[in-house]
Short mmCIF file of C-alpha atoms in Angstrom, two decimals:
data_model
loop_
_atom_site.label_atom_id
_atom_site.label_comp_id
_atom_site.label_asym_id
_atom_site.label_seq_id
_atom_site.Cartn_x
_atom_site.Cartn_y
_atom_site.Cartn_z
CA GLY A 118 -92.83 -54.66 13.69
CA ARG A 119 -90.99 -53.64 10.53
CA ILE A 120 -94.20 -53.69 8.47
CA LEU A 121 -96.02 -51.58 11.07
CA GLY A 122 -93.12 -49.11 11.06
CA VAL A 123 -93.31 -48.75 7.29
CA LEU A 124 -97.08 -48.30 7.43
CA ASP A 125 -96.73 -45.66 10.14
CA CYS A 126 -94.17 -43.75 8.07
CA LEU A 127 -96.25 -43.89 4.88
CA ALA A 128 -99.49 -42.96 6.66
CA SER A 129 -97.82 -40.02 8.41
CA GLY A 130 -96.28 -38.84 5.14
CA ALA A 131 -99.65 -39.10 3.37
CA GLU A 132 -101.41 -37.17 6.14
CA MET A 133 -98.84 -34.37 6.02
CA ALA A 134 -99.04 -34.24 2.22
CA LEU A 135 -102.81 -33.83 2.33
CA ASN A 136 -103.04 -31.40 5.24
CA LYS A 137 -100.06 -29.20 4.42
CA ASN A 138 -100.26 -28.98 0.63
CA TYR A 139 -97.17 -31.03 -0.18
CA ILE A 140 -96.44 -32.04 -3.77
CA CYS A 141 -94.90 -35.05 -5.49
CA PRO A 142 -91.26 -34.26 -6.36
CA VAL A 143 -89.34 -35.42 -9.40
CA VAL A 144 -86.19 -37.40 -8.56
CA ASN A 145 -83.87 -37.91 -11.52
CA ASN A 146 -80.28 -38.60 -12.49
CA SER A 147 -79.30 -34.96 -13.05
CA ASN A 148 -76.94 -32.95 -10.88
CA GLU A 149 -79.45 -30.18 -10.23
CA ILE A 150 -81.78 -29.10 -7.45
CA LYS A 151 -84.75 -27.01 -8.53
CA ILE A 152 -87.28 -26.06 -5.88
CA LYS A 153 -90.06 -23.52 -6.43
CA ASN A 154 -91.56 -21.87 -3.35
CA GLY A 155 -90.02 -24.36 -0.96
CA ARG A 156 -90.86 -24.31 2.75
CA HIS A 157 -89.08 -25.64 5.82
CA PRO A 158 -91.35 -28.53 6.93
CA VAL A 159 -90.68 -28.08 10.66
CA ILE A 160 -90.44 -24.31 11.04
CA GLU A 161 -93.66 -23.60 9.14
CA LEU A 162 -95.54 -25.78 11.65
CA ASN A 163 -94.10 -23.97 14.65
CA ILE A 164 -94.37 -20.27 13.82
CA LYS A 165 -97.52 -18.86 15.39
CA ASP A 166 -97.49 -15.13 14.71
CA ALA A 167 -96.26 -15.00 11.11
CA ILE A 168 -96.58 -16.69 7.74
CA PHE A 169 -93.62 -18.73 6.51
CA VAL A 170 -92.01 -17.04 3.50
CA PRO A 171 -91.34 -19.64 0.76
CA ASN A 172 -88.19 -19.47 -1.35
CA ASP A 173 -86.79 -20.93 -4.55
CA VAL A 174 -83.60 -22.98 -4.95
CA ASN A 175 -81.86 -23.32 -8.28
CA ILE A 176 -78.62 -25.31 -8.31
CA ASN A 177 -77.42 -26.16 -11.80
CA SER A 178 -74.25 -26.36 -13.90
CA ASP A 179 -73.90 -22.57 -13.94
CA SER A 180 -74.51 -22.14 -10.21
CA ARG A 181 -73.56 -25.34 -8.44
CA ILE A 182 -71.87 -23.34 -5.66
CA ILE A 183 -74.06 -20.69 -4.04
CA ILE A 184 -72.54 -18.11 -1.70
CA LEU A 185 -75.27 -16.76 0.57
CA THR A 186 -74.73 -13.50 2.47
CA GLY A 187 -76.95 -11.33 4.64
CA PRO A 188 -77.83 -10.58 8.27
CA ASN A 189 -78.25 -12.99 11.15
CA MET A 190 -81.90 -13.88 11.81
CA ALA A 191 -82.76 -13.12 8.18
CA GLY A 192 -83.23 -16.75 7.14
CA LYS A 193 -79.90 -18.00 5.75
CA SER A 194 -79.73 -21.17 7.85
CA THR A 195 -83.43 -21.84 7.30
CA TRP A 196 -82.91 -21.78 3.53
CA LEU A 197 -79.92 -24.10 3.74
CA ARG A 198 -81.68 -26.63 5.93
CA MET A 199 -84.90 -26.42 3.93
CA THR A 200 -82.97 -27.47 0.83
CA ALA A 201 -81.41 -30.43 2.63
CA LEU A 202 -84.70 -31.58 4.19
CA ILE A 203 -86.64 -31.39 0.93
CA SER A 204 -83.86 -33.36 -0.79
CA ILE A 205 -83.96 -36.08 1.89
CA MET A 206 -87.77 -36.27 1.85
CA ALA A 207 -87.83 -36.54 -1.95
CA GLN A 208 -85.36 -39.41 -2.01
CA ALA A 209 -87.23 -41.16 0.80
CA GLY A 210 -90.30 -41.28 -1.42
CA LEU A 211 -92.24 -38.61 0.48
CA TYR A 212 -94.12 -35.63 -0.85
CA VAL A 213 -92.40 -32.30 -0.12
CA PRO A 214 -93.41 -28.77 1.00
CA ALA A 215 -93.03 -26.83 -2.24
CA GLU A 216 -94.89 -25.72 -5.34
CA SER A 217 -92.62 -27.95 -7.43
CA ALA A 218 -89.33 -29.78 -6.86
CA GLU A 219 -86.81 -31.54 -9.07
CA ILE A 220 -84.00 -33.27 -7.17
CA GLY A 221 -80.96 -34.86 -8.80
CA LEU A 222 -79.82 -37.96 -6.93
CA ILE A 223 -77.66 -37.25 -3.88
CA ASP A 224 -75.43 -39.88 -2.29
CA ARG A 225 -74.76 -38.00 0.97
CA ILE A 226 -75.46 -34.64 2.55
CA PHE A 227 -72.52 -33.10 4.41
CA THR A 228 -73.14 -30.26 6.87
CA ARG A 229 -70.96 -27.92 8.94
CA ILE A 230 -73.40 -25.87 10.98
CA GLY A 231 -73.27 -24.31 14.41
CA ALA A 232 -70.58 -24.14 17.08
CA ARG A 233 -69.72 -26.76 19.67
CA ASP A 234 -66.61 -28.02 21.42
CA ASP A 235 -65.37 -31.46 22.44
CA LEU A 236 -63.20 -30.52 25.39
CA VAL A 237 -63.31 -34.03 26.87
CA HIS A 238 -61.30 -35.19 23.86
CA GLY A 239 -59.11 -32.08 23.73
CA SER A 240 -60.85 -30.27 20.87
CA SER A 241 -61.83 -26.60 21.07
CA THR A 242 -64.77 -25.14 19.14
CA PHE A 243 -62.43 -24.15 16.32
CA MET A 244 -60.74 -27.57 16.21
CA VAL A 245 -64.11 -29.32 15.99
CA GLU A 246 -65.03 -27.04 13.09
CA MET A 247 -61.74 -27.78 11.30
CA LEU A 248 -62.01 -31.55 11.84
CA GLU A 249 -65.57 -31.61 10.52
CA THR A 250 -64.62 -29.43 7.53
CA ALA A 251 -61.63 -31.68 6.75
CA ASN A 252 -63.89 -34.74 6.93
CA ILE A 253 -66.23 -33.17 4.39
CA LEU A 254 -63.45 -32.24 1.97
CA ASN A 255 -61.91 -35.72 2.22
CA ASN A 256 -65.14 -37.64 1.64
CA VAL A 257 -67.37 -35.50 -0.57
CA THR A 258 -68.17 -36.88 -4.03
CA GLU A 259 -69.54 -35.37 -7.22
CA ARG A 260 -73.00 -36.62 -6.17
CA SER A 261 -72.97 -34.99 -2.73
CA LEU A 262 -74.74 -31.93 -1.36
CA VAL A 263 -72.56 -29.81 0.95
CA ILE A 264 -74.03 -27.27 3.36
CA LEU A 265 -71.51 -24.98 5.05
CA ASP A 266 -72.63 -22.27 7.47
CA GLU A 267 -70.06 -19.71 8.67
CA VAL A 268 -66.88 -21.69 8.04
CA GLY A 269 -63.87 -19.98 9.62
CA ARG A 270 -65.66 -18.00 12.31
CA GLY A 271 -63.83 -19.60 15.27
CA THR A 272 -60.53 -17.79 14.74
CA ALA A 273 -59.08 -14.40 13.76
CA THR A 274 -60.87 -12.65 10.90
CA TRP A 275 -58.14 -12.99 8.28
CA ASP A 276 -57.38 -16.58 9.29
CA GLY A 277 -61.05 -17.46 9.05
CA MET A 278 -61.50 -15.76 5.72
CA SER A 279 -58.46 -17.58 4.32
CA ILE A 280 -59.88 -20.92 5.45
CA ALA A 281 -63.31 -20.18 3.98
CA TRP A 282 -61.73 -19.03 0.71
CA ALA A 283 -59.57 -22.16 0.48
CA VAL A 284 -62.55 -24.43 1.15
CA LEU A 285 -64.53 -22.78 -1.64
CA GLU A 286 -61.63 -23.00 -4.09
CA PHE A 287 -61.12 -26.69 -3.26
CA LEU A 288 -64.79 -27.48 -3.88
CA LEU A 289 -64.69 -25.44 -7.09
CA CYS A 290 -61.51 -26.93 -8.57
CA GLU A 291 -61.14 -30.40 -7.03
CA ARG A 292 -64.79 -31.46 -6.85
CA PRO A 293 -66.18 -30.20 -10.17
CA ASN A 294 -69.78 -31.40 -9.80
CA THR A 295 -70.46 -31.18 -6.07
CA ARG A 296 -73.45 -29.03 -5.10
CA VAL A 297 -72.60 -26.51 -2.40
CA LEU A 298 -74.56 -24.00 -0.31
CA PHE A 299 -72.15 -21.69 1.53
CA ALA A 300 -73.49 -19.12 4.00
CA THR A 301 -70.99 -16.53 5.22
CA HIS A 302 -70.46 -13.06 6.66
CA TYR A 303 -67.14 -12.73 4.81
CA HIS A 304 -68.47 -10.46 2.08
CA GLU A 305 -65.04 -10.43 0.42
CA LEU A 306 -65.76 -13.99 -0.78
CA THR A 307 -68.50 -12.76 -3.08
CA CYS A 308 -65.86 -11.74 -5.64
CA LEU A 309 -65.50 -15.47 -6.38
CA GLU A 310 -68.64 -15.17 -8.51
CA ASP A 311 -66.21 -14.23 -11.29
CA ASN A 312 -65.57 -17.99 -11.51
CA LYS A 313 -67.97 -20.08 -13.56
CA ASN A 314 -70.21 -22.25 -11.37
CA ILE A 315 -70.37 -19.80 -8.43
CA LYS A 316 -73.40 -17.57 -7.87
CA ASN A 317 -74.12 -14.95 -5.20
CA TYR A 318 -77.41 -14.80 -3.34
CA SER A 319 -78.44 -12.76 -0.31
CA MET A 320 -81.29 -12.25 2.12
CA ALA A 321 -83.50 -9.26 1.27
CA VAL A 322 -83.50 -6.34 3.72
CA ARG A 323 -85.71 -3.26 3.68
CA GLU A 324 -84.40 -0.06 5.27
CA GLY A 325 -86.74 2.76 6.27
CA LYS A 326 -87.33 5.54 8.78
CA ASN A 327 -88.22 3.07 11.50
CA GLY A 328 -85.11 0.96 11.02
CA ILE A 329 -84.57 -2.27 9.13
CA ALA A 330 -86.87 -5.15 8.30
CA PHE A 331 -85.73 -8.62 7.28
CA LEU A 332 -87.96 -9.93 4.49
CA HIS A 333 -86.75 -13.56 4.74
CA GLN A 334 -86.59 -13.64 0.94
CA VAL A 335 -83.61 -15.05 -0.98
CA GLN A 336 -82.59 -12.83 -3.88
CA GLU A 337 -79.85 -12.79 -6.48
CA GLY A 338 -76.79 -10.68 -5.74
CA ALA A 339 -74.46 -10.22 -2.79
CA ALA A 340 -75.11 -8.37 0.47
CA ASP A 341 -72.68 -5.60 1.39
CA ARG A 342 -73.26 -5.66 5.16
CA SER A 343 -74.58 -7.86 7.96
CA TYR A 344 -76.37 -5.32 10.22
CA GLY A 345 -74.74 -6.81 13.32
CA ILE A 346 -74.77 -3.52 15.25
CA GLU A 347 -78.40 -2.86 14.38
#
């Protein structure tokens, strides 16, 4: 049964690699993640009326913490999860959906994404978020990849911003080599790019006479608004 399971996994991976243009990644002992024209392996198979927009990822010693800003529905979470999935696939020995990929070894991937409560055990949505965030900060290592999406959104604006700011500073100062992708609507946090190792990226938006268009393209620099009303 175990042998058949391995064969099934390898055959499925080979079929996907051939049919969907996957490439052989490089897995090494660095602390970097370099992906050129990466694609989300699940989403690109499920979109029917559009072409998936590929994006690059470049985490290195000068930008090991990336703060990602921009509108909802513009592709922030897709980019975060794409990075995690390609990293997992590469370390599992599978080909990956990208033009090229170089993945430094990762011991664990920590994520804090979405909103849910655990009322049966007495935890509100915000408490669940704080417990999960605390678990990440207590267990992350210098070999980990951390993906944080909208930390601090379950409480008052200034409280939430303070929490998000403190989490970033902890990962910057206390975990000097941890790779971090941090998506947020707290645009005030983008000033942290003044610190070495932090880099701002945002989702491209085009404004015109007919309104706004989300280009689903990750670009350097911070966003200055989230277009929530629009």
